[in-house]
mmCIF file of C-alpha atoms and ligand atoms in Angstrom:
data_model
loop_
_atom_site.group_PDB
_atom_site.id
_atom_site.type_symbol
_atom_site.label_atom_id
_atom_site.label_comp_id
_atom_site.label_asym_id
_atom_site.label_seq_id
_atom_site.Cartn_x
_atom_site.Cartn_y
_atom_site.Cartn_z
ATOM 1 C CA MET W 12 25.508 -140.852 -190.005
ATOM 2 C CA HIS W 13 22.139 -139.173 -190.653
ATOM 3 C CA SER W 14 21.092 -136.423 -188.293
ATOM 4 C CA PHE W 15 19.071 -137.403 -185.224
ATOM 5 C CA ASN W 16 15.363 -137.933 -185.683
ATOM 6 C CA LEU W 17 12.673 -139.166 -183.322
ATOM 7 C CA SER W 18 11.254 -141.824 -185.640
ATOM 8 C CA ASP W 19 14.459 -143.833 -186.249
ATOM 9 C CA HIS W 20 16.957 -143.284 -183.486
ATOM 10 C CA PRO W 21 17.006 -144.432 -179.862
ATOM 11 C CA HIS W 22 16.358 -141.512 -177.555
ATOM 12 C CA ARG W 23 14.789 -140.591 -174.261
ATOM 13 C CA ARG W 24 11.759 -138.368 -173.843
ATOM 14 C CA TYR W 25 10.871 -136.179 -170.902
ATOM 15 C CA ASN W 26 7.525 -136.337 -169.147
ATOM 16 C CA PRO W 27 6.974 -132.801 -167.823
ATOM 17 C CA LEU W 28 3.927 -133.974 -165.880
ATOM 18 C CA ASN W 29 5.875 -136.271 -163.546
ATOM 19 C CA GLY W 30 9.455 -135.187 -164.224
ATOM 20 C CA GLU W 31 10.568 -138.642 -165.410
ATOM 21 C CA TRP W 32 12.024 -140.004 -168.644
ATOM 22 C CA VAL W 33 11.180 -142.836 -171.016
ATOM 23 C CA LEU W 34 13.627 -144.605 -173.328
ATOM 24 C CA VAL W 35 12.271 -144.928 -176.895
ATOM 25 C CA SER W 36 13.797 -147.513 -179.250
ATOM 26 C CA PRO W 37 11.905 -147.168 -182.562
ATOM 27 C CA HIS W 38 14.362 -149.346 -184.530
ATOM 28 C CA ARG W 39 13.465 -152.285 -182.305
ATOM 29 C CA ALA W 40 9.758 -152.510 -183.123
ATOM 30 C CA LYS W 41 10.251 -155.405 -185.541
ATOM 31 C CA ARG W 42 11.873 -157.894 -183.181
ATOM 32 C CA PRO W 43 10.292 -161.380 -183.197
ATOM 33 C CA TRP W 44 8.098 -162.621 -180.371
ATOM 34 C CA GLN W 45 8.126 -166.190 -179.067
ATOM 35 C CA GLY W 46 7.141 -165.506 -175.495
ATOM 36 C CA GLN W 47 3.942 -165.566 -173.490
ATOM 37 C CA VAL W 48 0.594 -165.323 -175.239
ATOM 38 C CA GLU W 49 -2.356 -164.187 -173.071
ATOM 39 C CA LYS W 50 -5.542 -166.221 -173.321
ATOM 40 C CA GLN W 51 -8.259 -164.357 -175.171
ATOM 41 C CA GLN W 52 -11.203 -163.373 -173.012
ATOM 42 C CA GLU W 53 -14.548 -165.097 -173.294
ATOM 43 C CA GLU W 54 -16.624 -162.783 -175.487
ATOM 44 C CA THR W 55 -20.208 -163.953 -175.017
ATOM 45 C CA ARG W 56 -21.696 -162.696 -171.773
ATOM 46 C CA VAL W 57 -25.089 -162.587 -170.167
ATOM 47 C CA GLU W 58 -26.955 -159.369 -169.228
ATOM 48 C CA TYR W 59 -27.430 -160.628 -165.694
ATOM 49 C CA ASP W 60 -25.221 -163.135 -163.887
ATOM 50 C CA PRO W 61 -26.766 -164.535 -160.703
ATOM 51 C CA LYS W 62 -23.261 -165.288 -159.382
ATOM 52 C CA CYS W 63 -21.818 -161.812 -160.074
ATOM 53 C CA TYR W 64 -21.157 -159.767 -156.925
ATOM 54 C CA LEU W 65 -21.806 -156.525 -158.794
ATOM 55 C CA CYS W 66 -25.089 -157.334 -160.570
ATOM 56 C CA PRO W 67 -28.249 -155.646 -159.166
ATOM 57 C CA GLY W 68 -29.907 -157.388 -156.224
ATOM 58 C CA ASN W 69 -27.072 -159.877 -155.739
ATOM 59 C CA GLU W 70 -25.220 -160.748 -152.561
ATOM 60 C CA ARG W 71 -21.601 -159.617 -152.383
ATOM 61 C CA ALA W 72 -18.614 -161.594 -151.074
ATOM 62 C CA GLY W 73 -18.884 -159.892 -147.690
ATOM 63 C CA GLY W 74 -22.567 -160.835 -147.323
ATOM 64 C CA LYS W 75 -24.070 -157.384 -148.057
ATOM 65 C CA MET W 76 -26.777 -157.038 -150.717
ATOM 66 C CA ASN W 77 -26.614 -154.810 -153.797
ATOM 67 C CA ALA W 78 -29.550 -152.484 -154.412
ATOM 68 C CA ASN W 79 -31.776 -153.305 -157.326
ATOM 69 C CA TYR W 80 -30.149 -150.430 -159.178
ATOM 70 C CA LYS W 81 -31.257 -149.274 -162.621
ATOM 71 C CA GLU W 82 -28.462 -146.848 -163.617
ATOM 72 C CA ASN W 83 -25.312 -147.086 -161.522
ATOM 73 C CA PHE W 84 -24.438 -148.055 -157.991
ATOM 74 C CA VAL W 85 -21.757 -147.150 -155.464
ATOM 75 C CA PHE W 86 -20.816 -149.000 -152.291
ATOM 76 C CA THR W 87 -17.971 -149.046 -149.781
ATOM 77 C CA ASN W 88 -15.406 -151.665 -150.773
ATOM 78 C CA ASP W 89 -15.935 -154.761 -148.623
ATOM 79 C CA PHE W 90 -12.171 -155.290 -148.631
ATOM 80 C CA SER W 91 -11.017 -151.660 -148.397
ATOM 81 C CA ALA W 92 -7.269 -151.111 -148.595
ATOM 82 C CA LEU W 93 -7.645 -148.020 -146.396
ATOM 83 C CA LEU W 94 -9.887 -147.578 -143.378
ATOM 84 C CA SER W 95 -11.342 -144.416 -141.868
ATOM 85 C CA ASP W 96 -10.748 -145.404 -138.245
ATOM 86 C CA THR W 97 -7.039 -146.267 -138.395
ATOM 87 C CA PRO W 98 -5.267 -144.534 -135.492
ATOM 88 C CA GLU W 99 -2.975 -141.599 -136.347
ATOM 89 C CA GLY W 100 0.640 -142.490 -135.805
ATOM 90 C CA SER W 101 4.081 -143.043 -137.165
ATOM 91 C CA TYR W 102 7.058 -145.316 -136.652
ATOM 92 C CA GLU W 103 10.646 -144.241 -136.863
ATOM 93 C CA HIS W 104 13.840 -146.133 -136.185
ATOM 94 C CA GLY W 105 16.796 -143.924 -137.010
ATOM 95 C CA GLU W 106 16.511 -142.269 -140.408
ATOM 96 C CA LEU W 107 16.287 -145.484 -142.424
ATOM 97 C CA PHE W 108 13.085 -146.981 -141.076
ATOM 98 C CA ARG W 109 9.990 -144.800 -141.421
ATOM 99 C CA ALA W 110 6.291 -145.561 -141.526
ATOM 100 C CA GLN W 111 3.138 -143.499 -141.201
ATOM 101 C CA SER W 112 -0.444 -144.533 -140.658
ATOM 102 C CA ASP W 113 -2.911 -143.464 -143.321
ATOM 103 C CA GLN W 114 -6.685 -143.151 -143.237
ATOM 104 C CA GLY W 115 -9.045 -143.504 -146.157
ATOM 105 C CA ILE W 116 -12.286 -144.632 -147.727
ATOM 106 C CA CYS W 117 -12.498 -147.091 -150.641
ATOM 107 C CA LYS W 118 -15.534 -147.407 -152.850
ATOM 108 C CA VAL W 119 -16.640 -149.478 -155.816
ATOM 109 C CA ILE W 120 -18.774 -147.979 -158.605
ATOM 110 C CA CYS W 121 -20.878 -150.159 -160.898
ATOM 111 C CA PHE W 122 -21.160 -148.304 -164.215
ATOM 112 C CA SER W 123 -24.278 -150.123 -165.398
ATOM 113 C CA PRO W 124 -26.759 -152.759 -164.207
ATOM 114 C CA ARG W 125 -25.882 -154.704 -167.366
ATOM 115 C CA HIS W 126 -23.270 -157.376 -166.680
ATOM 116 C CA ASP W 127 -22.370 -157.667 -170.371
ATOM 117 C CA LEU W 128 -21.577 -154.030 -171.179
ATOM 118 C CA THR W 129 -18.345 -152.081 -170.953
ATOM 119 C CA ILE W 130 -17.783 -148.323 -171.389
ATOM 120 C CA PRO W 131 -17.231 -148.576 -175.180
ATOM 121 C CA GLU W 132 -20.534 -150.415 -175.546
ATOM 122 C CA MET W 133 -22.568 -148.150 -173.267
ATOM 123 C CA GLU W 134 -24.647 -145.175 -174.449
ATOM 124 C CA VAL W 135 -22.975 -141.779 -173.972
ATOM 125 C CA THR W 136 -25.965 -140.634 -171.879
ATOM 126 C CA ASP W 137 -25.346 -143.554 -169.489
ATOM 127 C CA ILE W 138 -21.606 -142.834 -169.324
ATOM 128 C CA LYS W 139 -22.559 -139.224 -168.513
ATOM 129 C CA LYS W 140 -24.341 -140.592 -165.424
ATOM 130 C CA VAL W 141 -21.054 -142.226 -164.403
ATOM 131 C CA VAL W 142 -19.347 -138.817 -164.760
ATOM 132 C CA ASP W 143 -22.111 -137.291 -162.605
ATOM 133 C CA LEU W 144 -21.478 -139.958 -159.986
ATOM 134 C CA TRP W 145 -17.726 -139.249 -160.029
ATOM 135 C CA VAL W 146 -18.491 -135.563 -159.410
ATOM 136 C CA ASP W 147 -20.828 -136.385 -156.509
ATOM 137 C CA GLU W 148 -18.333 -138.771 -154.939
ATOM 138 C CA TYR W 149 -15.391 -136.387 -155.362
ATOM 139 C CA GLN W 150 -17.463 -133.627 -153.759
ATOM 140 C CA SER W 151 -18.756 -135.633 -150.833
ATOM 141 C CA LEU W 152 -15.392 -137.283 -150.098
ATOM 142 C CA ALA W 153 -13.758 -133.836 -150.192
ATOM 143 C CA LYS W 154 -16.062 -132.815 -147.318
ATOM 144 C CA GLU W 155 -14.479 -135.439 -145.051
ATOM 145 C CA THR W 156 -11.886 -133.400 -143.176
ATOM 146 C CA PHE W 157 -9.343 -136.258 -143.037
ATOM 147 C CA ILE W 158 -9.442 -136.824 -146.830
ATOM 148 C CA ASN W 159 -6.859 -134.907 -148.898
ATOM 149 C CA HIS W 160 -6.875 -136.875 -152.142
ATOM 150 C CA VAL W 161 -9.500 -138.733 -154.175
ATOM 151 C CA GLN W 162 -8.280 -141.261 -156.744
ATOM 152 C CA ILE W 163 -10.919 -142.404 -159.228
ATOM 153 C CA PHE W 164 -9.835 -145.306 -161.453
ATOM 154 C CA GLU W 165 -10.908 -148.268 -163.520
ATOM 155 C CA ASN W 166 -9.184 -151.612 -164.033
ATOM 156 C CA LYS W 167 -10.561 -153.282 -167.117
ATOM 157 C CA GLY W 168 -9.773 -156.845 -168.150
ATOM 158 C CA ALA W 169 -8.399 -159.837 -166.309
ATOM 159 C CA ILE W 170 -4.824 -159.094 -167.391
ATOM 160 C CA MET W 171 -5.009 -155.783 -165.524
ATOM 161 C CA GLY W 172 -6.010 -157.623 -162.389
ATOM 162 C CA CYS W 173 -9.687 -156.782 -162.740
ATOM 163 C CA SER W 174 -11.573 -159.285 -160.660
ATOM 164 C CA ASN W 175 -14.946 -159.148 -162.426
ATOM 165 C CA PRO W 176 -16.101 -158.366 -166.001
ATOM 166 C CA HIS W 177 -19.144 -156.418 -164.746
ATOM 167 C CA PRO W 178 -18.364 -152.779 -165.747
ATOM 168 C CA HIS W 179 -17.042 -151.037 -162.664
ATOM 169 C CA GLY W 180 -14.458 -148.682 -161.292
ATOM 170 C CA GLN W 181 -13.094 -147.760 -157.904
ATOM 171 C CA ILE W 182 -12.367 -144.746 -155.726
ATOM 172 C CA TRP W 183 -9.673 -144.679 -153.114
ATOM 173 C CA ALA W 184 -9.793 -141.500 -151.041
ATOM 174 C CA GLN W 185 -7.134 -140.904 -148.419
ATOM 175 C CA LYS W 186 -5.304 -138.564 -146.095
ATOM 176 C CA ILE W 187 -1.903 -138.802 -147.774
ATOM 177 C CA ILE W 188 -1.462 -137.590 -151.355
ATOM 178 C CA PRO W 189 -0.088 -140.681 -153.118
ATOM 179 C CA GLY W 190 3.045 -140.916 -155.267
ATOM 180 C CA GLU W 191 1.906 -140.227 -158.842
ATOM 181 C CA PRO W 192 -0.401 -137.287 -158.060
ATOM 182 C CA ALA W 193 2.269 -135.901 -155.717
ATOM 183 C CA LYS W 194 4.817 -135.856 -158.579
ATOM 184 C CA GLU W 195 2.286 -134.196 -160.909
ATOM 185 C CA ASP W 196 1.396 -131.697 -158.211
ATOM 186 C CA LYS W 197 5.014 -130.567 -157.904
ATOM 187 C CA GLN W 198 5.618 -130.390 -161.659
ATOM 188 C CA GLN W 199 2.392 -128.498 -162.377
ATOM 189 C CA LYS W 200 3.043 -126.084 -159.506
ATOM 190 C CA ASN W 201 6.548 -125.271 -160.759
ATOM 191 C CA TYR W 202 5.230 -124.646 -164.272
ATOM 192 C CA PHE W 203 2.279 -122.547 -163.114
ATOM 193 C CA ASP W 204 4.472 -120.418 -160.835
ATOM 194 C CA LYS W 205 6.886 -119.791 -163.715
ATOM 195 C CA HIS W 206 4.411 -119.133 -166.554
ATOM 196 C CA GLY W 207 1.102 -118.277 -164.914
ATOM 197 C CA ARG W 208 -0.621 -120.881 -167.123
ATOM 198 C CA SER W 209 -1.388 -124.530 -166.560
ATOM 199 C CA LEU W 210 1.185 -127.003 -167.894
ATOM 200 C CA LEU W 211 -1.436 -129.145 -169.618
ATOM 201 C CA PHE W 212 -3.196 -126.126 -171.116
ATOM 202 C CA ASP W 213 0.037 -125.124 -172.847
ATOM 203 C CA TYR W 214 0.834 -128.734 -173.748
ATOM 204 C CA VAL W 215 -2.555 -129.300 -175.394
ATOM 205 C CA GLN W 216 -2.321 -126.030 -177.339
ATOM 206 C CA GLU W 217 1.033 -127.156 -178.722
ATOM 207 C CA GLU W 218 -0.201 -130.684 -179.535
ATOM 208 C CA LEU W 219 -3.172 -129.202 -181.413
ATOM 209 C CA LYS W 220 -0.714 -127.211 -183.541
ATOM 210 C CA LEU W 221 1.659 -130.141 -184.144
ATOM 211 C CA LYS W 222 -1.170 -132.606 -184.948
ATOM 212 C CA GLU W 223 1.160 -135.614 -184.613
ATOM 213 C CA ARG W 224 -0.340 -137.331 -181.597
ATOM 214 C CA ILE W 225 -3.940 -136.058 -181.481
ATOM 215 C CA LEU W 226 -6.565 -138.812 -181.577
ATOM 216 C CA PHE W 227 -9.642 -136.580 -181.601
ATOM 217 C CA GLU W 228 -11.209 -133.600 -179.918
ATOM 218 C CA ASN W 229 -14.708 -132.413 -179.087
ATOM 219 C CA ASN W 230 -15.759 -128.999 -177.760
ATOM 220 C CA SER W 231 -14.301 -129.543 -174.299
ATOM 221 C CA PHE W 232 -11.738 -132.375 -174.421
ATOM 222 C CA VAL W 233 -8.764 -133.584 -176.433
ATOM 223 C CA ALA W 234 -7.661 -137.222 -176.584
ATOM 224 C CA LEU W 235 -4.027 -137.812 -177.504
ATOM 225 C CA VAL W 236 -1.083 -140.148 -177.167
ATOM 226 C CA PRO W 237 1.271 -138.134 -174.957
ATOM 227 C CA PHE W 238 4.748 -137.374 -176.344
ATOM 228 C CA TRP W 239 6.183 -139.191 -173.318
ATOM 229 C CA ALA W 240 3.889 -142.261 -173.401
ATOM 230 C CA ILE W 241 5.335 -145.445 -171.881
ATOM 231 C CA TRP W 242 2.666 -148.043 -172.650
ATOM 232 C CA PRO W 243 2.257 -148.935 -176.355
ATOM 233 C CA TYR W 244 -1.213 -147.398 -176.691
ATOM 234 C CA GLU W 245 -1.166 -145.097 -173.699
ATOM 235 C CA ALA W 246 -3.493 -142.112 -174.072
ATOM 236 C CA MET W 247 -4.747 -139.109 -172.180
ATOM 237 C CA ILE W 248 -8.025 -137.221 -172.204
ATOM 238 C CA VAL W 249 -7.379 -133.596 -171.219
ATOM 239 C CA SER W 250 -9.851 -130.762 -170.733
ATOM 240 C CA LYS W 251 -9.269 -127.913 -173.179
ATOM 241 C CA ARG W 252 -10.165 -125.337 -170.567
ATOM 242 C CA HIS W 253 -8.000 -124.947 -167.530
ATOM 243 C CA ILE W 254 -10.236 -126.763 -165.034
ATOM 244 C CA THR W 255 -8.674 -128.010 -161.803
ATOM 245 C CA ASP W 256 -11.144 -130.791 -161.003
ATOM 246 C CA LEU W 257 -14.421 -132.508 -161.921
ATOM 247 C CA THR W 258 -16.537 -129.948 -160.062
ATOM 248 C CA GLY W 259 -15.462 -127.301 -162.577
ATOM 249 C CA LEU W 260 -17.243 -129.078 -165.444
ATOM 250 C CA ASN W 261 -20.559 -127.697 -166.657
ATOM 251 C CA ASN W 262 -23.243 -130.048 -167.937
ATOM 252 C CA ASP W 263 -22.147 -129.892 -171.591
ATOM 253 C CA GLU W 264 -18.558 -130.556 -170.584
ATOM 254 C CA LYS W 265 -19.592 -133.604 -168.568
ATOM 255 C CA MET W 266 -21.344 -134.897 -171.672
ATOM 256 C CA ASP W 267 -18.192 -134.207 -173.717
ATOM 257 C CA PHE W 268 -16.079 -136.061 -171.160
ATOM 258 C CA ALA W 269 -18.437 -139.058 -171.425
ATOM 259 C CA GLU W 270 -18.246 -138.887 -175.223
ATOM 260 C CA ALA W 271 -14.445 -138.786 -175.195
ATOM 261 C CA TYR W 272 -14.290 -141.740 -172.752
ATOM 262 C CA GLN W 273 -16.554 -143.763 -175.047
ATOM 263 C CA ARG W 274 -14.829 -142.736 -178.268
ATOM 264 C CA LEU W 275 -11.334 -143.586 -177.040
ATOM 265 C CA THR W 276 -12.385 -146.960 -175.656
ATOM 266 C CA ILE W 277 -14.196 -147.815 -178.923
ATOM 267 C CA LYS W 278 -10.907 -147.146 -180.750
ATOM 268 C CA TYR W 279 -9.180 -149.402 -178.232
ATOM 269 C CA ASP W 280 -11.666 -152.255 -178.706
ATOM 270 C CA ASN W 281 -11.358 -151.908 -182.481
ATOM 271 C CA LEU W 282 -7.567 -152.191 -182.394
ATOM 272 C CA PHE W 283 -7.472 -155.966 -181.925
ATOM 273 C CA GLU W 284 -11.251 -156.558 -182.055
ATOM 274 C CA VAL W 285 -11.276 -157.576 -178.435
ATOM 275 C CA SER W 286 -12.509 -155.993 -175.202
ATOM 276 C CA PHE W 287 -9.327 -153.957 -174.727
ATOM 277 C CA PRO W 288 -7.840 -154.100 -171.223
ATOM 278 C CA TYR W 289 -6.442 -151.031 -169.465
ATOM 279 C CA SER W 290 -6.035 -149.220 -166.205
ATOM 280 C CA ALA W 291 -7.411 -145.710 -166.415
ATOM 281 C CA GLY W 292 -7.813 -142.970 -163.859
ATOM 282 C CA ILE W 293 -8.512 -139.335 -163.259
ATOM 283 C CA HIS W 294 -5.903 -136.932 -161.978
ATOM 284 C CA GLN W 295 -7.243 -133.707 -160.578
ATOM 285 C CA SER W 296 -6.804 -131.224 -157.765
ATOM 286 C CA PRO W 297 -6.238 -132.716 -154.316
ATOM 287 C CA VAL W 298 -8.909 -131.850 -151.743
ATOM 288 C CA ASN W 299 -6.477 -130.546 -149.128
ATOM 289 C CA ASN W 300 -7.929 -126.994 -148.836
ATOM 290 C CA GLN W 301 -4.825 -125.463 -150.363
ATOM 291 C CA ASN W 302 -4.461 -123.325 -153.463
ATOM 292 C CA ASN W 303 -4.503 -125.860 -156.300
ATOM 293 C CA ASP W 304 -4.871 -123.479 -159.246
ATOM 294 C CA HIS W 305 -1.908 -125.206 -160.932
ATOM 295 C CA TRP W 306 -3.893 -128.463 -161.328
ATOM 296 C CA HIS W 307 -5.431 -129.394 -164.680
ATOM 297 C CA LEU W 308 -8.064 -132.134 -164.931
ATOM 298 C CA HIS W 309 -7.040 -135.133 -167.066
ATOM 299 C CA MET W 310 -7.527 -138.867 -167.385
ATOM 300 C CA HIS W 311 -4.742 -141.383 -168.105
ATOM 301 C CA PHE W 312 -5.226 -144.661 -169.966
ATOM 302 C CA TYR W 313 -2.557 -147.342 -169.560
ATOM 303 C CA PRO W 314 -3.322 -150.391 -171.729
ATOM 304 C CA PRO W 315 -0.886 -153.321 -171.624
ATOM 305 C CA LEU W 316 -1.469 -154.856 -175.085
ATOM 306 C CA LEU W 317 1.266 -154.495 -177.671
ATOM 307 C CA ARG W 318 1.007 -156.540 -180.878
ATOM 308 C CA SER W 319 -2.257 -158.409 -180.715
ATOM 309 C CA ALA W 320 -5.106 -159.364 -178.426
ATOM 310 C CA THR W 321 -2.752 -161.865 -176.840
ATOM 311 C CA VAL W 322 0.687 -160.245 -176.725
ATOM 312 C CA LYS W 323 1.201 -157.709 -173.980
ATOM 313 C CA LYS W 324 4.053 -155.435 -173.112
ATOM 314 C CA PHE W 325 6.047 -156.525 -170.089
ATOM 315 C CA MET W 326 7.486 -153.944 -167.740
ATOM 316 C CA VAL W 327 10.416 -156.130 -166.708
ATOM 317 C CA GLY W 328 14.205 -156.228 -166.800
ATOM 318 C CA TYR W 329 15.482 -152.831 -167.866
ATOM 319 C CA GLU W 330 12.129 -151.188 -167.061
ATOM 320 C CA MET W 331 12.137 -152.566 -163.517
ATOM 321 C CA LEU W 332 15.772 -151.917 -162.896
ATOM 322 C CA ALA W 333 16.592 -148.811 -164.880
ATOM 323 C CA ASN W 334 13.890 -146.875 -166.753
ATOM 324 C CA PRO W 335 10.620 -147.386 -168.629
ATOM 325 C CA GLN W 336 11.165 -148.162 -172.318
ATOM 326 C CA ARG W 337 9.038 -148.492 -175.434
ATOM 327 C CA ASP W 338 9.608 -149.588 -179.022
ATOM 328 C CA ILE W 339 6.990 -148.056 -181.351
ATOM 329 C CA THR W 340 6.904 -144.288 -180.991
ATOM 330 C CA ALA W 341 3.947 -142.332 -179.620
ATOM 331 C CA GLU W 342 3.427 -140.928 -183.149
ATOM 332 C CA THR W 343 3.188 -144.418 -184.678
ATOM 333 C CA SER W 344 0.684 -145.476 -182.005
ATOM 334 C CA ALA W 345 -1.423 -142.366 -182.632
ATOM 335 C CA ASN W 346 -1.386 -143.140 -186.343
ATOM 336 C CA ILE W 347 -2.479 -146.720 -185.798
ATOM 337 C CA LEU W 348 -5.323 -145.614 -183.507
ATOM 338 C CA ASN W 349 -6.348 -142.883 -185.932
ATOM 339 C CA ASN W 350 -6.747 -145.367 -188.762
ATOM 340 C CA LEU W 351 -9.349 -147.323 -186.793
ATOM 341 C CA ALA W 352 -13.106 -146.940 -187.181
ATOM 342 C CA ASP W 353 -15.163 -144.861 -184.729
ATOM 343 C CA VAL W 354 -17.940 -147.467 -184.719
ATOM 344 C CA HIS W 355 -17.516 -150.392 -182.325
ATOM 345 C CA TYR W 356 -16.633 -153.596 -184.161
ATOM 346 C CA LYS W 357 -19.564 -155.429 -182.591
ATOM 347 C CA HIS W 358 -21.991 -152.849 -184.006
ATOM 348 C CA ARG W 359 -20.676 -152.927 -187.531
HETATM 349 P P1 H2U H 453 -11.219 -154.540 -159.495
HETATM 350 O O1 H2U H 453 -11.593 -153.184 -159.967
HETATM 351 O O2 H2U H 453 -9.716 -154.705 -159.478
HETATM 352 O O3 H2U H 453 -11.914 -155.611 -160.238
HETATM 353 O O4 H2U H 453 -11.669 -154.666 -157.974
HETATM 354 C C1 H2U H 453 -13.020 -154.757 -157.576
HETATM 355 C C2 H2U H 453 -13.109 -154.404 -156.095
HETATM 356 O O5 H2U H 453 -14.351 -154.889 -155.586
HETATM 357 C C3 H2U H 453 -12.025 -154.999 -155.237
HETATM 358 O O6 H2U H 453 -11.298 -153.934 -154.648
HETATM 359 C C4 H2U H 453 -14.183 -155.252 -154.237
HETATM 360 C C5 H2U H 453 -12.770 -155.793 -154.171
HETATM 361 O O7 H2U H 453 -12.239 -155.575 -152.890
HETATM 362 N N1 H2U H 453 -15.219 -156.210 -153.869
HETATM 363 C C6 H2U H 453 -16.128 -155.878 -152.888
HETATM 364 O O8 H2U H 453 -16.053 -154.802 -152.299
HETATM 365 N N2 H2U H 453 -17.148 -156.751 -152.590
HETATM 366 C C7 H2U H 453 -17.289 -157.973 -153.175
HETATM 367 O O9 H2U H 453 -18.233 -158.669 -152.892
HETATM 368 C C8 H2U H 453 -16.267 -158.458 -154.109
HETATM 369 C C9 H2U H 453 -15.247 -157.459 -154.568
HETATM 370 ZN ZN1 ZN H 454 -22.699 -158.535 -163.080
#
């Protein structure tokens, strides 16, 4: 037997950010595929779609009208999952049946008036305006006394459940700190209390030395495939400075964030020369008026595609019942992404 190495042998990796593990099976990457093939998305799109509920000036499903916006546009979700006027309360029946009411505000953000653009095809200066809007929304939602957490996210592509190709994201702000951020809160707090430095600051420093999973960096941000990635081309954008939330970014850093967002998503689109689907979202300090110095601003990207524009990874079977698992290693994925052009395939 050869000695254990991460590129050949099955192993599990620890995610210090949420305290969970992922099973990695690098030897399995070559298994044949005869299963489901996703339909490829329609590629030609119009700049304005009179039937789109997100295009400027159009009527939405709930009957409200969109402004004739020129840059970006935010509105309260017409089908909000959380409502601000839900009564406080809880339900308990012994120790096995527990429920709590939750209050919140859900918003939709249109990234551009152009129906046919996505982040990788937008200008960095226009993406910067999206970052500015995120900051404004985070700040104003934080002022609502009943809001303790603001989740900013984007679903891109029909296979991620995105309902409309018009470039948009969402914000769900709520009283209760939800599951994933709550896990990261605990892990980051433990690390910060022990070392006096942020977990992701130390992690990024180490990744920059190892250079095995770095995709790129600019002055303020690093993009990388995390050591503990679950999804085949999962990535993270992390601020180099220890910043707890979006409001800590200066103007240059907001520009750098926009640039990193564009650059990563261009790589993604170039991978299979298709508008690359993903769910992405920002994790940052909760807005619960507590000391959150242990938080470190970052953005996760979870894309489902595996081998081609049409073959996605399924989180089923073992993943559902036991533990997340991946075949190609994070290092292999980083390599594949690093060999791709920085210019969008449509602009070549
Ligand atoms: P996706 O990001 O998953 O595509 O969701 C878009 C959101 O837009 C979805 O939460 C909302 C839906 O409730 N929406 C409106 O608020 N008004 C509409 O007219 C249609 C969709
Ligand atoms: Zn549209």
